[in-house]
PDB file of N, CA and C in Angstrom:
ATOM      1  N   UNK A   5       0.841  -1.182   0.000  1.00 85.00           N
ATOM      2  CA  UNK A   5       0.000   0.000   0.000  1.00 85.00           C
ATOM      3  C   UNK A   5       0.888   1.247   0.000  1.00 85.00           C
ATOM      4  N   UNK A   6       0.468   2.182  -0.715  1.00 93.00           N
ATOM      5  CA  UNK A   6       0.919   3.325  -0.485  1.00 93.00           C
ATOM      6  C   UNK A   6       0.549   4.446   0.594  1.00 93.00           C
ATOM      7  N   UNK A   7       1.686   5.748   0.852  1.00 98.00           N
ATOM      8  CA  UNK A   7       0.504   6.539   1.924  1.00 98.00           C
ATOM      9  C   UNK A   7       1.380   7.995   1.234  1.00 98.00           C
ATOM     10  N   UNK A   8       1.290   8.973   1.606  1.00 98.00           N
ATOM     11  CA  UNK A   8       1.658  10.579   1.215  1.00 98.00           C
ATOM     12  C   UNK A   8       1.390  11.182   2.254  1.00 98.00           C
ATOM     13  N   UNK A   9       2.415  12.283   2.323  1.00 98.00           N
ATOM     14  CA  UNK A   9       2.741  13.356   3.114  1.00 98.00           C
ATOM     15  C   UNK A   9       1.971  14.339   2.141  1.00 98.00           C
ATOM     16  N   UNK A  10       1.710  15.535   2.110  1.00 98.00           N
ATOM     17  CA  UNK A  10       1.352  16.434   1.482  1.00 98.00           C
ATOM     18  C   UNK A  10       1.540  17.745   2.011  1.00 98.00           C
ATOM     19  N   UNK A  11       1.115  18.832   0.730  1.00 98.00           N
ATOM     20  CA  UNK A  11       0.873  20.020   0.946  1.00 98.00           C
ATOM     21  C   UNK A  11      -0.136  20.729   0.123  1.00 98.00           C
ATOM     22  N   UNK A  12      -1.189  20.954   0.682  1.00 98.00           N
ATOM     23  CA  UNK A  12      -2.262  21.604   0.000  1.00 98.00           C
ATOM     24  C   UNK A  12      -2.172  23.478   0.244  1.00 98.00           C
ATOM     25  N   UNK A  13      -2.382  23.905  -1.045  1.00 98.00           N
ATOM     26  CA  UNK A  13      -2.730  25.656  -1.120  1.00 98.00           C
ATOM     27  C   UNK A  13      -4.082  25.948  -0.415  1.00 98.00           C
ATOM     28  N   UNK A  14      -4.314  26.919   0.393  1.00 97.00           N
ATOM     29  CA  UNK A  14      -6.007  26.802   0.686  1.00 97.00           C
ATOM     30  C   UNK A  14      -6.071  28.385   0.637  1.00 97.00           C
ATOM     31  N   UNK A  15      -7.308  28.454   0.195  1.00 96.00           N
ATOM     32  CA  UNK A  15      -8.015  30.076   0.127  1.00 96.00           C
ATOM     33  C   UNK A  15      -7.125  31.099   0.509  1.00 96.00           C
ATOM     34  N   UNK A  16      -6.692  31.863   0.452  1.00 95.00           N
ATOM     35  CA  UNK A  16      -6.030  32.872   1.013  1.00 95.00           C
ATOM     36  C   UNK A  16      -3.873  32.632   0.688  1.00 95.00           C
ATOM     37  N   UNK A  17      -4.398  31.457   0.700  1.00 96.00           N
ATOM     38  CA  UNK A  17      -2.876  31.748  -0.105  1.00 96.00           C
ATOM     39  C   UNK A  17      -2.255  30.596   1.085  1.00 96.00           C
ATOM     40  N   UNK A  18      -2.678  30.308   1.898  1.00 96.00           N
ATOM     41  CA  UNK A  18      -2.110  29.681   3.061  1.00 96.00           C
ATOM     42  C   UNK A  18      -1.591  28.333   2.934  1.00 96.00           C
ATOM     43  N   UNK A  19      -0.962  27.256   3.763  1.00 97.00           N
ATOM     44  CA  UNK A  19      -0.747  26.016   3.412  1.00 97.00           C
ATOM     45  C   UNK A  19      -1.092  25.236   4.437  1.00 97.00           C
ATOM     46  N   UNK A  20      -1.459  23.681   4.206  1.00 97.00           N
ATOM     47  CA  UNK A  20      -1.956  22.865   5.085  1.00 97.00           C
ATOM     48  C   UNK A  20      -1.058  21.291   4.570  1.00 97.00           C
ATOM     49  N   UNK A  21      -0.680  20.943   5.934  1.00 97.00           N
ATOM     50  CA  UNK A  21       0.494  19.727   5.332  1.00 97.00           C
ATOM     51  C   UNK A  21      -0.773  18.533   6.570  1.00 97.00           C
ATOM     52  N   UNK A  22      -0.504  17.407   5.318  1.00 97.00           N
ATOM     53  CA  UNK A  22      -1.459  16.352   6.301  1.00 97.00           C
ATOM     54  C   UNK A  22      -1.104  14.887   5.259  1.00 97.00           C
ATOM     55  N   UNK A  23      -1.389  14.133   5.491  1.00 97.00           N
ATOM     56  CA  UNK A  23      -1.069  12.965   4.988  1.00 97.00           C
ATOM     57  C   UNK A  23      -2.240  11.695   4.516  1.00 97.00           C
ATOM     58  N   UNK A  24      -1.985  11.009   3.666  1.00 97.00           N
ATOM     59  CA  UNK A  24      -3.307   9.907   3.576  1.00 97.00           C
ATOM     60  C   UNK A  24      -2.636   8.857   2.426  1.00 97.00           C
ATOM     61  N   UNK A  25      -3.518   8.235   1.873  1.00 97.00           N
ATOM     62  CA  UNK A  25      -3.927   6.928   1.275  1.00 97.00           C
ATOM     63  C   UNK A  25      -3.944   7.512  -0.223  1.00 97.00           C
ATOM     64  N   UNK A  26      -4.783   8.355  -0.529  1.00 96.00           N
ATOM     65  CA  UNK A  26      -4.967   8.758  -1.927  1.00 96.00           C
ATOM     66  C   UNK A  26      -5.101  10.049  -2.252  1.00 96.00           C
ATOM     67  N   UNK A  27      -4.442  11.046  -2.689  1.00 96.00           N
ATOM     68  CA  UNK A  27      -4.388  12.689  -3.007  1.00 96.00           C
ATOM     69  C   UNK A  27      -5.310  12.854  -3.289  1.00 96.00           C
ATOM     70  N   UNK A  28      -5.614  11.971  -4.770  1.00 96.00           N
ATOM     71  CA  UNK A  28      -7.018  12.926  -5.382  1.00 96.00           C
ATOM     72  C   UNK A  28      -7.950  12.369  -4.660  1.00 96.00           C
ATOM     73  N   UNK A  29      -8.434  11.739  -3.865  1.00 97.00           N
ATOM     74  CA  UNK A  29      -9.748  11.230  -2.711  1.00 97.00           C
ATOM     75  C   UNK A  29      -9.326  12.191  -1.768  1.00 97.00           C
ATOM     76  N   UNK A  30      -8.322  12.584  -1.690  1.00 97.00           N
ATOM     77  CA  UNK A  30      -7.852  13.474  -0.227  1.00 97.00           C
ATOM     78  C   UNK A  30      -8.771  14.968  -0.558  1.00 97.00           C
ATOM     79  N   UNK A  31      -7.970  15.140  -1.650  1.00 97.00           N
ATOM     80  CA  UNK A  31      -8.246  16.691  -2.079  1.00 97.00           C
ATOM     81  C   UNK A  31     -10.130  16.727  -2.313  1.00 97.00           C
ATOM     82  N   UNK A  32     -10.097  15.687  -2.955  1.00 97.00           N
ATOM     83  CA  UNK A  32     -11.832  15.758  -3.212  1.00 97.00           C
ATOM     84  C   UNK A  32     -12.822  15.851  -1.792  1.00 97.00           C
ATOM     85  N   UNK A  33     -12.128  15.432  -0.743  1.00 97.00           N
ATOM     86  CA  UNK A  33     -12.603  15.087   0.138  1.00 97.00           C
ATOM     87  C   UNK A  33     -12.726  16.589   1.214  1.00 97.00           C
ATOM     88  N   UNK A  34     -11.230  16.948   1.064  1.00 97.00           N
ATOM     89  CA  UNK A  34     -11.105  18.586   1.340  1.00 97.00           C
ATOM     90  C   UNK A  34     -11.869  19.710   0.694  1.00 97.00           C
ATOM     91  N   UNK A  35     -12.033  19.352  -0.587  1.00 97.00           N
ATOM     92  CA  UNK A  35     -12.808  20.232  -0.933  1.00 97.00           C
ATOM     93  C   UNK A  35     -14.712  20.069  -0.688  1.00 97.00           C
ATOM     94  N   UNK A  36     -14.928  19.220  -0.185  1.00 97.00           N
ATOM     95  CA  UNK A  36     -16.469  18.727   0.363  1.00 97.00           C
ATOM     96  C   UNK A  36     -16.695  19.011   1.074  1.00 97.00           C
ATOM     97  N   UNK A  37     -15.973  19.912   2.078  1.00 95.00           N
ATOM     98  CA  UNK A  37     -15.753  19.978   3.494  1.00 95.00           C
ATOM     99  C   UNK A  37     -16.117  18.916   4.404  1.00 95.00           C
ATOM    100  N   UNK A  38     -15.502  17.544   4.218  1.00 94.00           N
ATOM    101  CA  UNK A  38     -15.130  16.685   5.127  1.00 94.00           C
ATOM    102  C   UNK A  38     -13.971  16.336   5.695  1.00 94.00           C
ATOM    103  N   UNK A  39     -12.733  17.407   5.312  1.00 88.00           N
ATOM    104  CA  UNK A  39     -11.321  17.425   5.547  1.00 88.00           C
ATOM    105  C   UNK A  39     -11.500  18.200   7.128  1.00 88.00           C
ATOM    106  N   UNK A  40     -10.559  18.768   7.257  1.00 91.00           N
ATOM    107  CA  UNK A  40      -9.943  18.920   8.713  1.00 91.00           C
ATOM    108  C   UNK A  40     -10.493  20.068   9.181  1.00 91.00           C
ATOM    109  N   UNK A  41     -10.731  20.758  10.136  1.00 94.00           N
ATOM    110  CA  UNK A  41     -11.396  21.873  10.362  1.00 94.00           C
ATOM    111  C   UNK A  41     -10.605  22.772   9.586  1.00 94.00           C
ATOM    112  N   UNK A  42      -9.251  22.898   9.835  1.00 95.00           N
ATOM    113  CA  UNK A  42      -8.724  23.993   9.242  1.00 95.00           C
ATOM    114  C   UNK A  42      -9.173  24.528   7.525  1.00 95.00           C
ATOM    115  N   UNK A  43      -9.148  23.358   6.958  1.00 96.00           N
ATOM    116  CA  UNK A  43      -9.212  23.383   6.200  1.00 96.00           C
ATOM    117  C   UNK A  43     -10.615  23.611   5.053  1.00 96.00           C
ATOM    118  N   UNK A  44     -11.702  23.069   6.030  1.00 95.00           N
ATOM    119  CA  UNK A  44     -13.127  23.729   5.985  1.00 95.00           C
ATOM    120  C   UNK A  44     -13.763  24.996   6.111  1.00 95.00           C
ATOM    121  N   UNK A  45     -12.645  25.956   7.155  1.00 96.00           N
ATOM    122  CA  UNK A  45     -13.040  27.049   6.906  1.00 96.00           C
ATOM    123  C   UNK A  45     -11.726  28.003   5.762  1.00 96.00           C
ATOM    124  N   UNK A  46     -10.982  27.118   5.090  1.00 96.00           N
ATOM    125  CA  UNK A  46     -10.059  27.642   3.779  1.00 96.00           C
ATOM    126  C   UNK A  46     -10.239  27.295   2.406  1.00 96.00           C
ATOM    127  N   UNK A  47     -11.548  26.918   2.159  1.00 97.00           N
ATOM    128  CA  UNK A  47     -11.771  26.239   0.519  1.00 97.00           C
ATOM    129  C   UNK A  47     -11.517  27.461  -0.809  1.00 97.00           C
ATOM    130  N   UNK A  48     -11.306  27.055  -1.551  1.00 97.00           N
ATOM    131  CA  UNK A  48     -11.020  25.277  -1.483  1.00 97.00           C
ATOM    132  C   UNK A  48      -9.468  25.135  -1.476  1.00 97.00           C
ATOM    133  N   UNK A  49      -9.477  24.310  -1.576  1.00 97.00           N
ATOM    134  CA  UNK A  49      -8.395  23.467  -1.474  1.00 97.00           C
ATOM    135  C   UNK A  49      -7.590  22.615  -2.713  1.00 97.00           C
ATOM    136  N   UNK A  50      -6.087  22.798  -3.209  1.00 98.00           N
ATOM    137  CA  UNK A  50      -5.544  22.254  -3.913  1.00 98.00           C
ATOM    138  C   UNK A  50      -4.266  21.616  -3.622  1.00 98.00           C
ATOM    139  N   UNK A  51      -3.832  20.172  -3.806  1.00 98.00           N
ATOM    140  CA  UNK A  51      -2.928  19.865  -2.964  1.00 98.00           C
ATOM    141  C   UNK A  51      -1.885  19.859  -4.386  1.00 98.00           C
ATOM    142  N   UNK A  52      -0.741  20.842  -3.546  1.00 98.00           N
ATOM    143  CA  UNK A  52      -0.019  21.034  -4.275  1.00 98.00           C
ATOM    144  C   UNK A  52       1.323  20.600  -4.321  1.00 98.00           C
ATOM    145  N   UNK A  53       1.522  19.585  -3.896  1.00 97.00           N
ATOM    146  CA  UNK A  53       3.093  18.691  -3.210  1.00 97.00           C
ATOM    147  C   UNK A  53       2.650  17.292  -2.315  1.00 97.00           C
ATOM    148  N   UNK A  54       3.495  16.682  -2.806  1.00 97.00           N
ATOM    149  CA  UNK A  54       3.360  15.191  -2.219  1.00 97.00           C
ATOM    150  C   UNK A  54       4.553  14.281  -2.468  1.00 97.00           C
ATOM    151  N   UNK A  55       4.688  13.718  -1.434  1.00 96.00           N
ATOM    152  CA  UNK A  55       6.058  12.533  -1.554  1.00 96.00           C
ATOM    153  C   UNK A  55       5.219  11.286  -0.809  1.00 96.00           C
ATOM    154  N   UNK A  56       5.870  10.265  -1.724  1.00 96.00           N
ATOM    155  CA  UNK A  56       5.131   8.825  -1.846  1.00 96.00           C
ATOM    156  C   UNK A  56       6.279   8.391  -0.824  1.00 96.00           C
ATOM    157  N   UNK A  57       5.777   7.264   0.550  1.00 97.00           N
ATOM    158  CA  UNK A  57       6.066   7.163   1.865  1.00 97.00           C
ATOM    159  C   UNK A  57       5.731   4.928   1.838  1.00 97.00           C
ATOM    160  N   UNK A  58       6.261   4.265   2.207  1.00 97.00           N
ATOM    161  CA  UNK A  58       5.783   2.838   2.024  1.00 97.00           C
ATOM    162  C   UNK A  58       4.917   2.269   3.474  1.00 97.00           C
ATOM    163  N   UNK A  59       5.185   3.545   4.061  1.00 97.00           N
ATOM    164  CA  UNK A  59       3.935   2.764   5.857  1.00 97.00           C
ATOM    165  C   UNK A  59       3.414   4.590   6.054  1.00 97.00           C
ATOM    166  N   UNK A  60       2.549   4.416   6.425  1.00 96.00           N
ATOM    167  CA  UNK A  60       1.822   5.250   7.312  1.00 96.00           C
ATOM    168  C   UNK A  60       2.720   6.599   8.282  1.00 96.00           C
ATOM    169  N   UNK A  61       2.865   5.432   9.119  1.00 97.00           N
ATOM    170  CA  UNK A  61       4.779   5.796  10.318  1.00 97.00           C
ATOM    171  C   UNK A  61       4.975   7.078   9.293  1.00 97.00           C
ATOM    172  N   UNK A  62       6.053   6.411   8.406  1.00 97.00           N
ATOM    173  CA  UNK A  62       6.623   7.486   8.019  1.00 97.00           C
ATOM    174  C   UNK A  62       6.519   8.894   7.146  1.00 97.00           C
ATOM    175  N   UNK A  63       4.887   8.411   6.940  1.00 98.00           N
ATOM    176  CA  UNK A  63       4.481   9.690   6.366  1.00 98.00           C
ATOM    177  C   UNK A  63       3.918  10.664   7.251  1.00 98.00           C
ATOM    178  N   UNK A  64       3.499  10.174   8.185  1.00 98.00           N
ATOM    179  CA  UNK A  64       3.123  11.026   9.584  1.00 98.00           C
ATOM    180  C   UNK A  64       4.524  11.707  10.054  1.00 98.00           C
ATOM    181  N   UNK A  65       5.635  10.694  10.059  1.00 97.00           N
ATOM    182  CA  UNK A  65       6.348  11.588  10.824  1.00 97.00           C
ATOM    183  C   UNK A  65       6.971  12.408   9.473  1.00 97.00           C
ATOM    184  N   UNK A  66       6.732  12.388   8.552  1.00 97.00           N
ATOM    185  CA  UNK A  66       7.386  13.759   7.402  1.00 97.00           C
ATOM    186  C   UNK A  66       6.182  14.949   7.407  1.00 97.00           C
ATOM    187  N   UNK A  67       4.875  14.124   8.078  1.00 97.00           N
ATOM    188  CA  UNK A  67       4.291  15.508   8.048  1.00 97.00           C
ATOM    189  C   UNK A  67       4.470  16.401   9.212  1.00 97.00           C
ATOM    190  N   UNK A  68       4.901  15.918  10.454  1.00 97.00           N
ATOM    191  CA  UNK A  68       5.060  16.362  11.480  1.00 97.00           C
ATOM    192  C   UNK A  68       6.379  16.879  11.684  1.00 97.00           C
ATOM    193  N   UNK A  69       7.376  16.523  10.850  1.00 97.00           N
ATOM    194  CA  UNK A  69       8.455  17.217  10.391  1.00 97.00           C
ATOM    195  C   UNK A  69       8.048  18.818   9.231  1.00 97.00           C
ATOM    196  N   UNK A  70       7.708  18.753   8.674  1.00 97.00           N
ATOM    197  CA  UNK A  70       7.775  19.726   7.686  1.00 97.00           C
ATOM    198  C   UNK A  70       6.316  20.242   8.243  1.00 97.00           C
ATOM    199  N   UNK A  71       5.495  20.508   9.406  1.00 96.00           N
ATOM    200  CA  UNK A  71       4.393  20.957  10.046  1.00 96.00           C
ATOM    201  C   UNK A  71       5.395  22.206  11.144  1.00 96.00           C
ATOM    202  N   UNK A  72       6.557  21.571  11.497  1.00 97.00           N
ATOM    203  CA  UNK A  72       7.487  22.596  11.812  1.00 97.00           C
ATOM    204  C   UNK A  72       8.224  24.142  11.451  1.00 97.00           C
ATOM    205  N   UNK A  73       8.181  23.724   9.715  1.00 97.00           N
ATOM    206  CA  UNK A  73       9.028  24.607   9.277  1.00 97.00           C
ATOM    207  C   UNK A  73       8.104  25.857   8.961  1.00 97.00           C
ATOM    208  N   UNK A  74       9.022  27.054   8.803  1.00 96.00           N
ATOM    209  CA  UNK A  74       8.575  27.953   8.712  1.00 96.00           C
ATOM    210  C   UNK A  74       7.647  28.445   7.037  1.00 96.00           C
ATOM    211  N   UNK A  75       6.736  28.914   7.187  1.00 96.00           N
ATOM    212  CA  UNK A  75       5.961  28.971   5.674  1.00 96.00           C
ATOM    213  C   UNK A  75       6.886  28.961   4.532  1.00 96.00           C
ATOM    214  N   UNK A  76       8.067  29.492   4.606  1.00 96.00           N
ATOM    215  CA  UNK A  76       8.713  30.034   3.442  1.00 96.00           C
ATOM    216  C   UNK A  76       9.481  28.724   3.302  1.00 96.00           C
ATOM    217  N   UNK A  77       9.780  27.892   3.934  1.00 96.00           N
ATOM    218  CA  UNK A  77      10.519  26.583   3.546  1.00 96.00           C
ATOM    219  C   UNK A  77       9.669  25.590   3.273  1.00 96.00           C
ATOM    220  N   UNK A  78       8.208  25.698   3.497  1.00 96.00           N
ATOM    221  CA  UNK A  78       7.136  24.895   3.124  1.00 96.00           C
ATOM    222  C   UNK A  78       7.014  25.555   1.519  1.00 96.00           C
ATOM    223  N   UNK A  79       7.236  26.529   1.220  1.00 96.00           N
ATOM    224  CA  UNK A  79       6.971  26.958  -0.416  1.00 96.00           C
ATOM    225  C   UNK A  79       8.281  27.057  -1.116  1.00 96.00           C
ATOM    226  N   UNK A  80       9.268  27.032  -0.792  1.00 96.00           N
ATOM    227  CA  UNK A  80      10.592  26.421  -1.142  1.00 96.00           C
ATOM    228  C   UNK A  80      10.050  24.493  -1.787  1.00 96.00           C
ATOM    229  N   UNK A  81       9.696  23.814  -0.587  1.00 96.00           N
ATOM    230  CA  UNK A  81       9.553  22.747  -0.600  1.00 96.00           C
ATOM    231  C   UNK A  81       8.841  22.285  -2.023  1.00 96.00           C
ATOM    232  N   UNK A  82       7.690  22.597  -1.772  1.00 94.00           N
ATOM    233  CA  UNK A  82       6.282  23.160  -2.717  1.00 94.00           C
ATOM    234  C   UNK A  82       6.827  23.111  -4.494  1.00 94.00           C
ATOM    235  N   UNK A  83       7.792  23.850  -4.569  1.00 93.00           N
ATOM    236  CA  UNK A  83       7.876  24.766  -5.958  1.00 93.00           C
ATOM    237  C   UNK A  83       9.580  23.251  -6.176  1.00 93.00           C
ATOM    238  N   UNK A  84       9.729  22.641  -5.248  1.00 90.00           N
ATOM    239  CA  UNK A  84      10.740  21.713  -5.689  1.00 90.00           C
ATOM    240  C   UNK A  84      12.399  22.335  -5.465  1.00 90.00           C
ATOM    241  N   UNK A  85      12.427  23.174  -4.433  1.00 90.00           N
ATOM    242  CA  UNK A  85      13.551  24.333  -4.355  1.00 90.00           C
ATOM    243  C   UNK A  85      14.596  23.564  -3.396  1.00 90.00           C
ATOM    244  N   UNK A  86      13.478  22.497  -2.571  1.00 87.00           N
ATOM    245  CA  UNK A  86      14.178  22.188  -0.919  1.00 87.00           C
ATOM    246  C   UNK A  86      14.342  20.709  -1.743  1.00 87.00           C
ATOM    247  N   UNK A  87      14.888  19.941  -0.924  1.00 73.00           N
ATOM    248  CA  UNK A  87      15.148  18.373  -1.381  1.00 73.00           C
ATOM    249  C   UNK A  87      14.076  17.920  -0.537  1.00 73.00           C
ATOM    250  N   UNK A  88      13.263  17.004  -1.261  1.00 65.00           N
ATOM    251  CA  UNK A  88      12.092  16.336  -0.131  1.00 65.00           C
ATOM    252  C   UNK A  88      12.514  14.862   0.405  1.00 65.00           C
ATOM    253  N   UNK A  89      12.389  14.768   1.575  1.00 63.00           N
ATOM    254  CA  UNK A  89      12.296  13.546   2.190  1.00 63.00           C
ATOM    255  C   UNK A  89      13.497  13.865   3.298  1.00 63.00           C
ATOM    256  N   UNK A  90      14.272  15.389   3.271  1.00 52.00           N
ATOM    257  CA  UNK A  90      15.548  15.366   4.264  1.00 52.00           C
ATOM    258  C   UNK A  90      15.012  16.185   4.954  1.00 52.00           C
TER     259      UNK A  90
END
């Protein structure tokens, strides 16, 4: 099975990093407003970055890693500027 770390654009220009099973079910799902609170009151929603992860584990902990960094290294990341997965 596969799982993803992500990064979605939301309304206002902002970013939301979260992880799952399938992007485009993710994003579709975000945009229904059945995604995360945050993200229900930021539609819509486009996920714009993702790195493919082989357990769960470790896509949680890349989102909880890069949930750290400061916005501007999350859009570094984003645009392919930063190396993903370090």
């Amino acid at each position: 099975m596969s799982y993803y770390f992500y990064l979605a654009r939301c309304r206002g220009g902002s970013l939301y990093s979260g992880s799952c099973k399938d992007i485009a079910q993710r994003e579709e799902m975000h945009n229904a407003g059945k995604g995360a609170k945050y993200t229900r009151a930021h539609l819509p929603v486009t996920i714009i970055y993702s790195e493919h992860f082989k357990s769960l584990s470790e896509a949680l902990k890349r989102e909880a890693q890069v949930k750290k960094f400061p916005k501007s290294k999350k859009e570094l990341l984003a645009k392919g500027k930063l190396s993903g997965k370090g």
